[in-house]
Coordinates of C-alpha atoms in Angstrom, one line a residue:
X19 CA 21.6 -11.7 10.9
X20 CA 23.6 -12.2 7.7
X21 CA 27.0 -13.8 7.1
X22 CA 28.8 -10.5 7.4
X23 CA 27.3 -10.0 11.0
X24 CA 28.3 -13.6 11.9
X25 CA 31.8 -12.9 10.8
X26 CA 31.9 -9.8 12.9
X27 CA 30.7 -11.7 15.9
X28 CA 33.8 -14.0 15.7
X29 CA 32.6 -16.9 13.7
X30 CA 35.3 -16.9 11.0
X31 CA 38.1 -19.1 9.8
X32 CA 41.2 -18.1 11.7
X33 CA 40.8 -18.0 15.4
X34 CA 38.6 -21.1 14.9
X35 CA 36.8 -22.7 12.1
X36 CA 33.2 -22.0 11.4
X37 CA 30.9 -24.4 13.4
X38 CA 30.7 -27.9 12.2
X39 CA 27.2 -28.0 10.6
X40 CA 25.8 -30.0 7.8
X41 CA 26.2 -28.1 4.6
X42 CA 23.4 -27.8 2.0
X43 CA 23.9 -30.0 -1.1
X44 CA 24.1 -26.9 -3.2
X45 CA 26.8 -25.6 -0.9
X46 CA 28.8 -28.8 -1.3
X47 CA 28.5 -28.5 -5.1
X48 CA 29.8 -24.9 -5.0
X49 CA 32.6 -25.9 -2.7
X50 CA 33.7 -28.6 -5.1
X51 CA 33.7 -26.1 -7.9
X52 CA 35.8 -23.7 -5.9
X53 CA 33.1 -20.9 -5.9
X54 CA 32.7 -20.5 -2.1
X55 CA 34.7 -21.6 0.9
X56 CA 33.6 -24.3 3.4
X57 CA 33.5 -21.6 6.1
X58 CA 31.1 -19.4 4.1
X59 CA 29.0 -22.4 3.3
X60 CA 28.7 -23.2 7.1
X61 CA 27.9 -19.6 7.9
X62 CA 25.2 -19.6 5.2
X63 CA 23.7 -22.7 6.7
X64 CA 23.6 -21.0 10.1
X65 CA 21.7 -18.0 8.5
X66 CA 19.3 -20.4 6.9
X67 CA 18.3 -21.8 10.2
X68 CA 17.2 -18.4 11.3
X69 CA 15.5 -17.4 8.0
X70 CA 12.9 -18.9 5.8
X71 CA 15.2 -18.6 2.8
X72 CA 16.8 -21.0 0.4
X73 CA 20.6 -21.5 0.4
X74 CA 21.1 -19.9 -3.0
X75 CA 19.2 -16.8 -2.0
X76 CA 21.4 -16.3 1.0
X77 CA 24.6 -16.6 -1.1
X78 CA 23.1 -14.2 -3.8
X79 CA 22.0 -11.6 -1.3
X80 CA 25.4 -11.7 0.4
X81 CA 27.3 -11.4 -2.9
X82 CA 29.1 -14.7 -2.3
X83 CA 28.0 -16.3 -5.6
X84 CA 26.9 -15.0 -8.9
X85 CA 23.7 -16.0 -10.7
X86 CA 25.7 -18.0 -13.2
X87 CA 27.6 -19.9 -10.5
X88 CA 24.3 -20.8 -8.8
X89 CA 22.6 -21.8 -12.0
X90 CA 25.5 -24.0 -13.0
X91 CA 25.6 -25.6 -9.5
X92 CA 21.9 -26.3 -9.7
X93 CA 22.2 -27.8 -13.1
X94 CA 25.1 -30.2 -12.0
X95 CA 23.2 -31.1 -8.7
X96 CA 20.0 -31.9 -10.5
X97 CA 21.6 -33.4 -13.6
X98 CA 19.8 -30.8 -15.7
X99 CA 20.6 -28.7 -18.7
X100 CA 21.4 -25.1 -18.2
X101 CA 20.0 -22.7 -20.9
X102 CA 20.8 -19.1 -21.6
X103 CA 18.0 -16.4 -21.4
X104 CA 18.1 -15.9 -25.2
X105 CA 17.6 -19.6 -25.8
X106 CA 14.7 -19.6 -23.3
X107 CA 13.2 -16.6 -25.0
X108 CA 13.2 -18.3 -28.5
X109 CA 12.2 -21.8 -27.5
X110 CA 8.7 -22.9 -28.8
X111 CA 6.1 -22.6 -26.0
X112 CA 3.7 -25.3 -24.8
X113 CA 0.2 -24.6 -23.6
X114 CA 0.1 -26.1 -20.1
X115 CA -3.6 -25.2 -19.5
X116 CA -2.7 -23.7 -16.2
X117 CA -3.4 -20.3 -14.9
X118 CA -0.3 -18.2 -15.9
X119 CA -0.3 -16.8 -12.4
X120 CA 0.5 -20.2 -11.1
X121 CA 3.5 -20.4 -13.4
X122 CA 4.7 -17.0 -12.2
X123 CA 4.3 -18.0 -8.6
X124 CA 6.4 -21.1 -9.1
X125 CA 8.8 -19.3 -11.4
X126 CA 8.6 -22.1 -14.0
X127 CA 7.2 -22.7 -17.4
X128 CA 7.2 -25.5 -20.0
X129 CA 9.0 -25.2 -23.4
X130 CA 10.1 -27.5 -26.2
X131 CA 13.8 -28.2 -26.6
X132 CA 15.4 -28.7 -30.0
X133 CA 14.2 -32.3 -30.2
X134 CA 10.6 -31.2 -29.6
X135 CA 10.5 -32.8 -26.1
X136 CA 8.9 -30.8 -23.3
X137 CA 11.2 -29.3 -20.6
X138 CA 10.3 -27.4 -17.4
X139 CA 12.3 -24.2 -17.3
X140 CA 13.1 -23.1 -13.7
X141 CA 16.1 -21.8 -11.8
X142 CA 16.3 -25.0 -9.8
X143 CA 16.1 -23.4 -6.4
X144 CA 12.6 -24.5 -5.4
X145 CA 10.9 -27.9 -5.5
X146 CA 8.8 -28.3 -8.6
X147 CA 6.8 -31.2 -7.1
X148 CA 3.6 -29.1 -6.6
X149 CA 3.8 -27.8 -10.1
X150 CA 4.4 -31.3 -11.6
X151 CA 1.3 -32.5 -9.8
X152 CA -0.8 -29.7 -11.5
X153 CA 0.6 -30.3 -15.0
X154 CA -1.0 -32.6 -17.5
X155 CA 0.4 -36.2 -17.4
X156 CA 2.5 -35.8 -20.6
X157 CA 4.3 -32.8 -19.1
X158 CA 4.6 -33.7 -15.4
X159 CA 7.6 -35.9 -15.9
X160 CA 9.4 -33.5 -18.3
X161 CA 13.1 -33.0 -17.7
X162 CA 14.4 -29.8 -16.1
X163 CA 16.1 -26.9 -17.9
X164 CA 17.8 -24.4 -15.6
X165 CA 17.4 -20.7 -16.4
X166 CA 17.4 -17.4 -14.4
X167 CA 14.1 -16.9 -12.6
X168 CA 13.7 -13.4 -14.0
X169 CA 14.1 -14.7 -17.5
X170 CA 11.5 -17.5 -16.9
X171 CA 9.0 -15.0 -15.4
X172 CA 9.7 -12.7 -18.4
X173 CA 8.9 -15.5 -20.8
X174 CA 5.7 -16.3 -19.0
X175 CA 4.7 -12.6 -19.0
X176 CA 5.4 -12.4 -22.7
X177 CA 3.5 -15.6 -23.6
X178 CA 0.4 -14.6 -21.5
X179 CA 0.6 -10.8 -21.9
X180 CA -3.1 -10.2 -22.6
X181 CA -4.4 -12.7 -20.2
X182 CA -2.3 -11.4 -17.3
X183 CA -3.1 -7.8 -18.2
X184 CA -6.9 -8.5 -18.2
X185 CA -6.6 -10.5 -14.9
X186 CA -5.0 -7.6 -13.2
X187 CA -8.1 -5.5 -14.1
X188 CA -10.8 -8.1 -13.1
X189 CA -9.1 -9.8 -10.1
X190 CA -11.6 -8.5 -7.6
X191 CA -15.1 -10.2 -7.8
X192 CA -17.5 -8.0 -9.8
X193 CA -19.9 -7.7 -6.9
X194 CA -17.1 -6.0 -4.9
X195 CA -15.7 -3.8 -7.7
X196 CA -16.8 -0.5 -9.3
X197 CA -15.6 -1.6 -12.8
X198 CA -19.2 -2.1 -13.9
X199 CA -19.8 1.6 -13.7
X200 CA -18.2 2.3 -17.1
X201 CA -21.1 0.8 -18.9
X202 CA -23.7 2.9 -17.1
X203 CA -22.0 6.4 -17.5
X204 CA -24.7 7.9 -19.8
X205 CA -27.5 6.6 -17.5
X206 CA -25.6 8.0 -14.5
X207 CA -25.2 11.4 -16.0
X208 CA -28.8 11.5 -17.1
X209 CA -30.1 10.7 -13.6
X210 CA -27.7 13.2 -12.1
X211 CA -28.9 16.0 -14.4
X212 CA -32.5 15.1 -13.6
X213 CA -31.7 15.2 -9.9
X214 CA -30.0 18.6 -10.2
X215 CA -33.0 19.9 -12.1
X216 CA -35.3 18.6 -9.3
X217 CA -33.1 20.2 -6.6
X218 CA -33.0 23.5 -8.5
X219 CA -36.8 23.5 -8.7
X220 CA -37.2 22.7 -5.0
X221 CA -34.7 25.5 -4.1
X222 CA -36.6 28.0 -6.3
X223 CA -40.0 27.1 -4.7
X224 CA -39.0 26.5 -1.1
X225 CA -35.5 27.8 -0.6
X226 CA -35.7 28.1 3.2
X227 CA -37.0 24.6 3.6
X228 CA -34.3 23.1 1.5
X229 CA -31.7 25.0 3.4
X230 CA -33.2 23.9 6.6
X231 CA -33.1 20.2 5.6
X232 CA -29.4 20.6 4.6
X233 CA -28.6 22.3 7.8
X234 CA -30.4 19.6 9.8
X235 CA -28.5 16.8 8.1
X236 CA -25.2 18.8 8.5
X237 CA -25.8 19.2 12.2
X238 CA -26.8 15.5 12.6
X239 CA -23.7 14.2 10.8
X240 CA -21.6 16.8 12.7
X241 CA -22.7 15.2 15.9
X242 CA -22.1 11.7 14.7
X243 CA -18.6 12.7 13.6
X244 CA -17.9 14.3 16.9
X245 CA -19.0 11.2 18.9
X246 CA -16.9 9.0 16.7
X247 CA -13.8 11.2 17.2
X248 CA -14.3 11.4 21.0
X249 CA -14.8 7.6 21.2
X250 CA -11.7 6.9 19.1
X251 CA -9.6 9.4 21.1
X252 CA -10.7 8.0 24.4
X253 CA -10.1 4.4 23.2
X254 CA -6.6 5.4 22.1
X255 CA -5.7 7.2 25.3
X256 CA -6.8 4.2 27.4
X257 CA -5.2 1.6 25.2
X258 CA -2.5 -0.4 27.0
X259 CA -1.5 -2.7 24.1
X260 CA 1.7 -0.6 23.6
X261 CA 3.0 -1.7 27.0
X262 CA 6.2 -3.9 26.7
X263 CA 5.5 -7.6 26.3
X264 CA 7.8 -10.6 26.7
X265 CA 9.0 -12.0 23.4
X266 CA 8.9 -15.8 23.1
X267 CA 12.2 -17.5 24.0
X268 CA 12.2 -19.6 20.8
X269 CA 11.8 -17.4 17.8
X270 CA 10.5 -18.9 14.6
X271 CA 12.5 -18.3 11.3
X272 CA 11.8 -15.0 9.8
X273 CA 9.6 -15.2 6.7
X274 CA 10.2 -13.9 3.2
X275 CA 8.7 -10.4 2.6
X276 CA 7.9 -8.9 -0.9
X277 CA 7.7 -5.1 -1.1
X278 CA 5.8 -3.5 -4.1
X279 CA 7.0 0.0 -5.0
X280 CA 4.9 1.4 -7.8
X281 CA 6.8 4.0 -9.9
X282 CA 5.7 6.4 -12.6
X283 CA 8.0 9.1 -14.0
X284 CA 10.3 8.8 -11.0
X285 CA 13.6 9.5 -12.7
X286 CA 15.2 11.8 -10.2
X287 CA 14.3 9.9 -7.1
X288 CA 15.5 6.4 -8.3
X289 CA 19.0 6.6 -6.7
X290 CA 17.8 7.9 -3.4
X291 CA 15.0 5.2 -3.4
X292 CA 17.6 2.4 -3.7
X293 CA 19.7 4.0 -1.0
X294 CA 16.8 4.2 1.4
X295 CA 15.8 0.6 0.7
X296 CA 19.3 -0.5 1.4
X297 CA 19.0 1.0 4.9
X298 CA 16.4 -1.6 5.8
X299 CA 17.9 -4.0 8.4
X300 CA 15.8 -7.0 7.5
X301 CA 17.9 -9.9 6.2
X302 CA 18.4 -9.2 2.5
X303 CA 18.1 -12.9 1.7
X304 CA 14.5 -12.6 2.8
X305 CA 13.7 -9.3 1.0
X306 CA 12.1 -9.3 -2.4
X307 CA 11.6 -5.6 -3.5
X308 CA 9.8 -5.2 -6.8
X309 CA 9.9 -1.8 -8.6
X310 CA 6.6 -1.7 -10.5
X311 CA 7.0 0.2 -13.7
X312 CA 4.4 1.2 -16.4
X313 CA 5.3 -0.1 -19.9
X314 CA 5.0 3.4 -21.5
X315 CA 7.3 5.0 -18.8
X316 CA 10.5 4.7 -20.7
X317 CA 12.2 7.4 -18.6
X318 CA 12.0 5.5 -15.4
X319 CA 13.0 2.2 -17.1
X320 CA 16.0 3.9 -18.6
X321 CA 17.0 5.4 -15.3
X322 CA 16.8 2.1 -13.5
X323 CA 18.7 0.3 -16.2
X324 CA 21.7 2.5 -15.4
X325 CA 21.6 1.6 -11.7
X326 CA 23.4 -1.4 -10.4
X327 CA 20.5 -2.8 -8.4
X328 CA 21.1 -5.2 -5.5
X329 CA 20.1 -8.8 -6.3
X330 CA 17.0 -8.5 -4.0
X331 CA 15.6 -5.5 -5.9
X332 CA 14.1 -6.1 -9.4
X333 CA 11.9 -4.2 -11.8
X334 CA 8.6 -5.6 -13.2
X335 CA 7.1 -3.8 -16.2
X336 CA 3.3 -3.7 -16.3
X337 CA 1.7 -4.0 -19.9
X338 CA 0.0 -0.8 -20.9
X339 CA -3.8 -0.9 -20.4
X340 CA -6.8 0.8 -18.9
X341 CA -7.3 2.0 -16.3
X342 CA -3.8 3.1 -15.7
X343 CA -3.9 3.1 -12.0
X344 CA -1.7 2.1 -9.1
X345 CA -4.0 -0.8 -8.0
X346 CA -4.0 -2.4 -11.5
X347 CA -0.2 -2.2 -11.6
X348 CA 0.1 -3.9 -8.1
X349 CA -2.4 -6.6 -9.1
X350 CA -0.2 -7.4 -12.1
X351 CA 3.1 -7.4 -10.0
X352 CA 1.6 -9.5 -7.2
X353 CA 2.1 -12.8 -9.0
X354 CA 5.8 -12.0 -9.5
X355 CA 6.3 -11.8 -5.7
X356 CA 8.2 -14.5 -3.8
X357 CA 7.2 -13.5 -0.2
X358 CA 4.6 -14.7 2.2
X359 CA 4.1 -11.2 3.4
X360 CA 3.3 -8.4 0.9
X361 CA 4.2 -4.8 1.7
X362 CA 3.6 -1.5 -0.1
X363 CA 5.9 1.5 -0.3
X364 CA 5.7 4.7 -2.3
X365 CA 8.6 6.0 -4.3
X366 CA 9.4 8.9 -1.9
X367 CA 8.9 6.9 1.3
X368 CA 11.5 6.7 4.1
X369 CA 10.6 3.8 6.4
X370 CA 12.2 3.1 9.7
X371 CA 15.2 0.8 9.1
X372 CA 13.8 -1.9 11.4
X373 CA 10.2 -1.7 10.1
X374 CA 10.0 -4.9 8.3
X375 CA 11.5 -6.9 11.2
X376 CA 8.9 -5.5 13.5
X377 CA 6.2 -6.4 11.0
X378 CA 7.4 -9.9 10.5
X379 CA 7.7 -10.6 14.2
X380 CA 4.2 -9.1 14.8
X381 CA 2.6 -11.3 12.2
X382 CA 4.1 -14.3 14.0
X383 CA 2.5 -13.2 17.3
X384 CA -1.0 -12.1 16.2
X385 CA -3.9 -14.5 15.4
X386 CA -4.5 -15.6 11.8
X387 CA -7.5 -13.3 11.4
X388 CA -5.2 -10.3 11.7
X389 CA -4.4 -10.2 7.9
X390 CA -3.1 -6.6 7.6
X391 CA -0.6 -4.5 9.6
X392 CA -0.8 -0.7 9.1
X393 CA 2.1 1.5 10.0
X394 CA 2.1 5.2 10.8
X395 CA 2.6 7.7 8.0
X396 CA 4.2 11.0 8.9
X397 CA 5.7 13.9 7.0
X398 CA 9.3 15.2 6.9
X399 CA 8.7 18.7 5.6
X400 CA 6.1 20.2 8.1
X401 CA 8.0 23.4 8.6
X402 CA 7.9 24.3 4.9
X403 CA 4.7 26.4 5.0
X404 CA 1.3 26.7 6.6
X405 CA -0.3 24.1 4.4
X406 CA 2.4 21.5 5.1
X407 CA 2.0 22.2 8.9
X408 CA -1.8 21.7 8.7
X409 CA -1.4 18.5 6.6
X410 CA 1.1 17.1 9.2
X411 CA -1.3 17.9 12.0
X412 CA -4.1 16.1 10.2
X413 CA -2.0 13.0 9.5
X414 CA -0.7 12.9 13.1
X415 CA -4.3 13.0 14.3
X416 CA -5.5 10.3 11.8
X417 CA -2.6 7.8 12.1
X418 CA -1.6 8.4 15.8
X419 CA -5.1 8.9 17.3
X420 CA -8.1 8.1 15.1
X421 CA -7.0 4.9 13.4
X422 CA -5.6 3.2 16.6
X423 CA -8.7 4.3 18.5
X424 CA -11.1 3.0 15.8
X425 CA -9.2 -0.4 15.7
X426 CA -9.4 -0.5 19.6
X427 CA -13.2 0.0 19.3
X428 CA -13.4 -3.0 17.1
X429 CA -14.4 -1.0 14.0
X430 CA -13.2 -1.7 10.4
X431 CA -10.6 0.9 9.4
X432 CA -9.7 2.4 6.0
X433 CA -6.1 1.7 5.1
X434 CA -3.4 4.2 4.1
X435 CA -1.8 3.8 0.7
X436 CA 1.6 2.8 2.0
X437 CA 3.4 1.1 4.9
X438 CA 0.8 -1.7 4.5
X439 CA 1.6 -5.3 5.0
X440 CA -0.7 -8.3 4.2
X441 CA -0.7 -12.0 4.6
X442 CA -0.2 -13.0 1.0
X443 CA -2.7 -15.9 1.0
X444 CA -5.4 -13.6 2.4
X445 CA -4.7 -10.8 -0.1
X446 CA -4.9 -13.3 -3.0
X447 CA -8.1 -14.9 -1.7
X448 CA -9.7 -11.5 -1.8
X449 CA -8.6 -10.7 -5.3
X450 CA -5.9 -8.1 -4.5
X451 CA -6.9 -4.5 -5.2
X452 CA -9.9 -3.1 -7.2
X453 CA -8.1 -1.8 -10.2
X454 CA -10.8 0.8 -10.9
X455 CA -11.1 2.3 -7.4
X456 CA -8.9 5.4 -7.0
X457 CA -8.7 4.9 -3.2
X458 CA -8.0 1.2 -3.4
X459 CA -6.5 1.2 0.1
X460 CA -9.7 2.3 1.9
X461 CA -11.7 -0.1 -0.2
X462 CA -9.4 -3.0 0.7
X463 CA -9.6 -2.2 4.4
X464 CA -13.4 -2.8 4.4
X465 CA -13.2 -5.8 2.1
X466 CA -10.9 -7.4 4.7
X467 CA -13.5 -6.7 7.3
X468 CA -16.3 -8.1 5.2
X469 CA -14.5 -11.4 5.0
X470 CA -13.8 -11.8 8.7
X471 CA -10.2 -10.3 8.8
X472 CA -8.8 -7.6 11.0
X473 CA -6.3 -4.8 10.6
X474 CA -3.9 -3.8 13.4
X475 CA -1.9 -0.6 13.8
X476 CA 1.8 -1.1 14.4
X477 CA 4.1 1.5 15.9
X478 CA 6.6 1.9 13.0
X479 CA 6.8 5.1 11.0
X480 CA 7.3 5.9 7.3
X481 CA 7.9 9.5 6.4
X482 CA 6.6 11.1 3.2
X483 CA 6.3 14.5 1.6
X484 CA 3.4 16.7 2.8
X485 CA 1.7 18.3 -0.2
X486 CA 2.5 21.9 0.4
X487 CA 0.8 23.8 -2.5
X488 CA -2.9 24.4 -2.7
X489 CA -3.9 23.1 -6.1
X490 CA -1.8 19.9 -5.9
X491 CA -3.3 19.4 -2.5
X492 CA -6.8 19.8 -3.8
X493 CA -6.1 17.4 -6.7
X494 CA -4.8 14.7 -4.3
X495 CA -7.6 15.2 -1.8
X496 CA -10.2 15.1 -4.5
X497 CA -9.0 11.7 -5.6
X498 CA -9.1 10.4 -2.1
X499 CA -12.7 11.7 -1.6
X500 CA -13.8 10.3 -4.9
X501 CA -12.5 7.0 -3.9
X502 CA -14.3 7.3 -0.6
X503 CA -17.6 8.0 -2.4
X504 CA -16.9 5.0 -4.7
X505 CA -16.1 2.7 -1.8
X506 CA -19.3 3.6 0.1
X507 CA -21.5 3.1 -3.0
X508 CA -19.8 -0.3 -3.9
X509 CA -20.1 -1.7 -0.4
X510 CA -23.7 -0.5 0.0
X511 CA -25.0 -2.2 -3.1
X512 CA -26.4 -4.9 -0.8
X513 CA -26.7 -3.4 2.7
X514 CA -28.2 -6.6 4.1
X515 CA -25.2 -8.7 3.0
X516 CA -22.8 -6.0 4.3
X517 CA -24.6 -6.2 7.7
X518 CA -24.3 -10.0 7.9
X519 CA -20.7 -10.0 6.8
X520 CA -19.4 -7.2 9.1
X521 CA -21.7 -7.5 12.1
X522 CA -23.7 -4.6 13.6
X523 CA -20.7 -2.8 15.3
X524 CA -18.6 -2.6 12.1
X525 CA -21.6 -1.9 9.9
X526 CA -22.7 1.1 11.9
X527 CA -19.1 2.2 12.3
X528 CA -18.8 2.0 8.5
X529 CA -21.9 4.2 8.2
X530 CA -20.8 6.7 10.8
X531 CA -17.4 7.1 9.2
X532 CA -18.3 7.5 5.6
X533 CA -21.5 9.3 5.9
X534 CA -20.2 11.9 8.4
X535 CA -16.9 12.3 6.5
X536 CA -18.5 12.9 3.1
X537 CA -21.4 15.0 4.5
X538 CA -19.1 17.3 6.4
X539 CA -16.9 18.2 3.4
X540 CA -19.9 18.6 1.1
X541 CA -22.0 20.6 3.5
X542 CA -19.2 22.6 5.1
X543 CA -20.6 25.9 3.7
X544 CA -23.9 25.3 5.4
X545 CA -22.2 24.8 8.7
X546 CA -20.1 27.9 8.3
X547 CA -23.3 29.9 8.0
X548 CA -23.8 29.5 11.7
X549 CA -20.9 31.9 12.3
X550 CA -23.5 34.5 11.3
X551 CA -25.5 33.5 14.4
X552 CA -22.5 33.6 16.6
X553 CA -21.7 37.2 15.5
X554 CA -25.3 38.3 15.9
X555 CA -26.0 38.6 12.1
X556 CA -29.2 37.5 10.3
X557 CA -29.3 33.9 9.2
X558 CA -31.3 32.3 6.3
X559 CA -33.2 30.2 8.8
X560 CA -34.5 33.1 10.9
X561 CA -38.0 32.9 9.3
X562 CA -38.5 29.3 10.5
X563 CA -36.5 28.8 13.6
X564 CA -36.4 30.8 16.8
X565 CA -33.2 32.5 17.6
X566 CA -32.6 30.3 20.6
X567 CA -32.6 27.2 18.3
X568 CA -30.1 28.8 15.9
X569 CA -27.9 29.8 18.8
X570 CA -28.0 26.2 20.0
X571 CA -26.9 24.9 16.6
X572 CA -24.2 27.5 16.5
X573 CA -23.0 26.5 19.9
X574 CA -22.9 22.8 18.7
X575 CA -20.8 23.9 15.8
X576 CA -18.4 25.9 18.0
X577 CA -18.2 23.1 20.6
X578 CA -17.1 20.6 17.9
X579 CA -14.5 23.0 16.7
X580 CA -13.1 23.3 20.2
X581 CA -13.2 19.5 20.5
X582 CA -11.3 19.1 17.2
X583 CA -8.6 21.6 18.4
X584 CA -8.2 19.5 21.6
X585 CA -7.8 16.3 19.6
X586 CA -5.3 17.9 17.2
X587 CA -3.3 19.3 20.1
X588 CA -3.2 15.9 21.8
X589 CA -2.1 14.2 18.6
X590 CA 0.9 16.6 18.1
X591 CA 1.9 17.0 21.8
X592 CA 4.8 14.5 21.6
X593 CA 8.3 16.0 21.2
X594 CA 8.5 15.3 17.4
X595 CA 5.5 17.4 16.6
X596 CA 5.3 19.8 19.5
X597 CA 6.4 22.7 17.3
X598 CA 3.0 22.4 15.6
X599 CA 1.0 23.2 18.6
X600 CA 0.8 27.0 17.9
X601 CA -0.7 26.2 14.5
X602 CA -3.5 23.9 15.7
X603 CA -6.1 26.7 16.1
X604 CA -5.7 27.6 12.4
X605 CA -6.9 24.2 11.3
X606 CA -10.4 25.7 10.8
X607 CA -9.0 27.6 7.9
X608 CA -7.7 24.4 6.4
X609 CA -11.2 23.0 5.9
X610 CA -12.2 25.1 2.9
X611 CA -9.7 23.3 0.7
X612 CA -11.3 20.0 1.5
X613 CA -14.7 21.5 0.5
X614 CA -13.4 22.5 -2.9
X615 CA -11.8 19.1 -3.3
X616 CA -15.1 17.4 -2.4
X617 CA -17.0 19.2 -5.2
X618 CA -14.3 18.4 -7.7
X619 CA -14.5 14.7 -6.5
X620 CA -18.3 14.7 -6.9
X621 CA -18.1 16.0 -10.4
X622 CA -15.4 13.5 -11.4
X623 CA -17.4 10.6 -9.8
X624 CA -20.1 11.4 -12.4
X625 CA -18.1 12.0 -15.5
X626 CA -14.7 10.2 -15.0
X627 CA -14.9 7.9 -11.9
X628 CA -11.7 6.0 -12.8
X629 CA -9.5 9.0 -13.6
X630 CA -6.3 8.9 -11.5
X631 CA -5.4 12.5 -10.7
X632 CA -1.6 12.0 -10.0
X633 CA -0.2 13.5 -6.9
X634 CA 2.6 16.0 -7.7
X635 CA 5.7 15.3 -5.6
X636 CA 9.0 17.0 -5.5
X637 CA 7.6 20.3 -4.2
X638 CA 10.1 20.2 -1.4
X639 CA 13.6 19.0 -0.8
X640 CA 14.1 17.6 2.8
X641 CA 17.3 16.0 3.9
X642 CA 18.6 14.9 7.3
X643 CA 21.7 17.0 6.7
X644 CA 24.1 14.1 7.4
X645 CA 27.1 13.5 5.2
X646 CA 29.3 10.4 5.0
X647 CA 32.7 10.6 6.6
X648 CA 34.4 10.4 3.3
X649 CA 32.4 13.3 1.9
X650 CA 29.5 13.6 -0.4
X651 CA 25.8 13.5 0.3
X652 CA 24.2 10.6 2.3
X653 CA 21.6 9.4 -0.2
X654 CA 20.1 7.2 2.5
X655 CA 19.1 10.3 4.4
X656 CA 17.6 12.1 1.4
X657 CA 13.9 12.1 1.8
X658 CA 13.0 13.5 -1.6
X659 CA 14.4 14.6 -4.9
X660 CA 12.6 17.4 -6.9
X661 CA 10.9 17.1 -10.2
X662 CA 9.0 13.9 -10.2
X663 CA 5.4 12.7 -10.1
X664 CA 3.9 9.7 -8.5
X665 CA 0.9 7.7 -9.3

C-alpha cells in the first residue's frame, strides 16, 4: 500500500491529522526545508513499516520529492558535500582494489576531490559501513560526496568497463559452462565428419541393421517419454498444494524486487512496455525495473530517451562484446540491481498485475532451499492461425501440466525464459547465467538442482505472443533445442559428480527428460515409418522382424499418440483454453516442424554453438479492446506492437 492508498482510506490531514508516528531523520530535514508536509512524512513512515524500503525511495516513487531535493537533504543531514553528475564524471579515479561488482552493489565509488583527498561518492541513502570495512585503511575514513546513484553506477561502469564486460562472460564456473567449446571447434568438426563417414559406411553395408537400431532406440525413448508424461500428469492431477491455505496473521515487510527486461531493437513496443509495467500493483517504492540495452542498439536507446520513465524504471547499457546473448546482458545488469529478489520479463510480456506480490509473499512462506519460483507462460494470440493454436496447446501442456507434475515428483525442471524469480544471493552464488548457452534458463534450472536448490511453480500467468509463422517458429525452436543439447553435454561432463550432486531421482529424471526429448525430435521420421505398418504397407524392417513385432511397435506408437492427445486435451480443458479442444487431434501434424528445427539445431551445435538466432516478434497485434473513458487506446492492455525483434 502506498501513500495515495493511505490517503484514500481516510488517513489525511483534514478530518484528522496523520497518525503521530516518529518521522525519519530525512523526513524531518525535508520538512524543515519545506519540501514535504508533516502529514506526508508520517504517511511515508507508515508505508516504510510495511515495506523493506528506505524513506527516500518511498518519497521518490510517490513523486513527493525530486532527486535533487533528496540529495540536498542527505547532504545536509550527513554534513556532506553534494556534487553534480558532470563533476563526478570528471573527478580523478582512485583504485580501491575491490571487485567493481561490490561497488555497483553498494552504489558507491571512491574519487579524488579538488584537493586530492579521497571521497566516497554515494547518494547517501544507504549505510556505507559495510563498504568502509572493505576499503583500504587510507580510504575507509574518507568523507562523503553525495551524488545521484545512477551517476555513481555510470562512473563505476565507465572506469571498469572491460573488467565488468569480461566478468559477465565468465561469471559461471568453467566446469559448468560451455564457453570452452570455442577453442575446440576444428576438433569437433573433424570428429563429426569422421563419425558421419562411419555412419554412411555402416548404412551402405548394413542398412537394415542400422535402421533397426535406430528404430529400437526410438521405440525405447518413446516409452520413456510416455512414462514420464503419464507420471507428471498423474502427479499434477493428484496435487493438492493449490488448496487455499491460511496466511500468517503477522506479515513480514515486503522485500525489494528487481526486474530485468532485456531489450534489443524494441523501438515500437517501448511505450506499451512501460504502460504494462505500470499496471503492476506491487508497491513502486520496492520495484526496481532495469531495461537492459545493448550498446550498439541506438534505436532502442533513443526511443527510451524520449519517454518520461517513472523513477523505479531505469535503463542499463551493456558494453558491446561477444557472445551477444541475453544471458550475457543479464549477467552484466545483475550487479546494478537493488532488489533481494531478481525477476525476468521479456519485452512483450503482459504479467498479471498482482504477480510480484504473489511471488514476494510466496518466497516468505517457502523454505530457503526453494531458490526459484517459476510462473506460467501463456499466449494471447491463439486464434490467429493453426500454428498459434498448436503452440498454445503445447505451452498449456508444458506449464500447466508437465512442469507442475515434474516438480511434484521431486524432479529438477528446466526453467522458462521469463516469469522467473530468484533469491538474489543464490543466483549470485551460482554465477548467474551461462553467457554462452542459448537456452540459459534450462541450464540454470539444473544448476540450481545440482547445488541443492529447488524450483517451485506458482499460479501466476504472463502472456506472450505465440510464434505464428513456420520459419520464425523453426528458428526459435532450433535455438531452444540447441541449448538443450548444450545443457545435456555440459552437465554430463562428469556423470558421477552429477549423480552425487543431484541424487538418483533427479539424475535419472534428468536423463529421461533430455534423452527422450532430443531423441524423439531427431528420430521422429523413424517413428513415422510405422504408419506404413498400420496401413498394411511394406516396412524397411520386414526382412528382419516378424510382422507381429512390427505391428506391436506400431501399436505402441499409436497408443502414445492417443495418450498425448489425452494429456493435451486435459491441459486445455479449462474455460480459457477450451476453444482449442477441437484442434488437439491435429497436434500430430505439428511435430514435423520440431524435427526440422532439431536438424538445424544439430548443425548449428557443430559449427556455431553460441549463435543466438533471434526470435521474430511483432507478427501479430493482440489487444484487449478496452479504451480509457476519456478516449484513446489503453496502452496497458496492448499485448504487442508490430515490427520489433527480441533477443
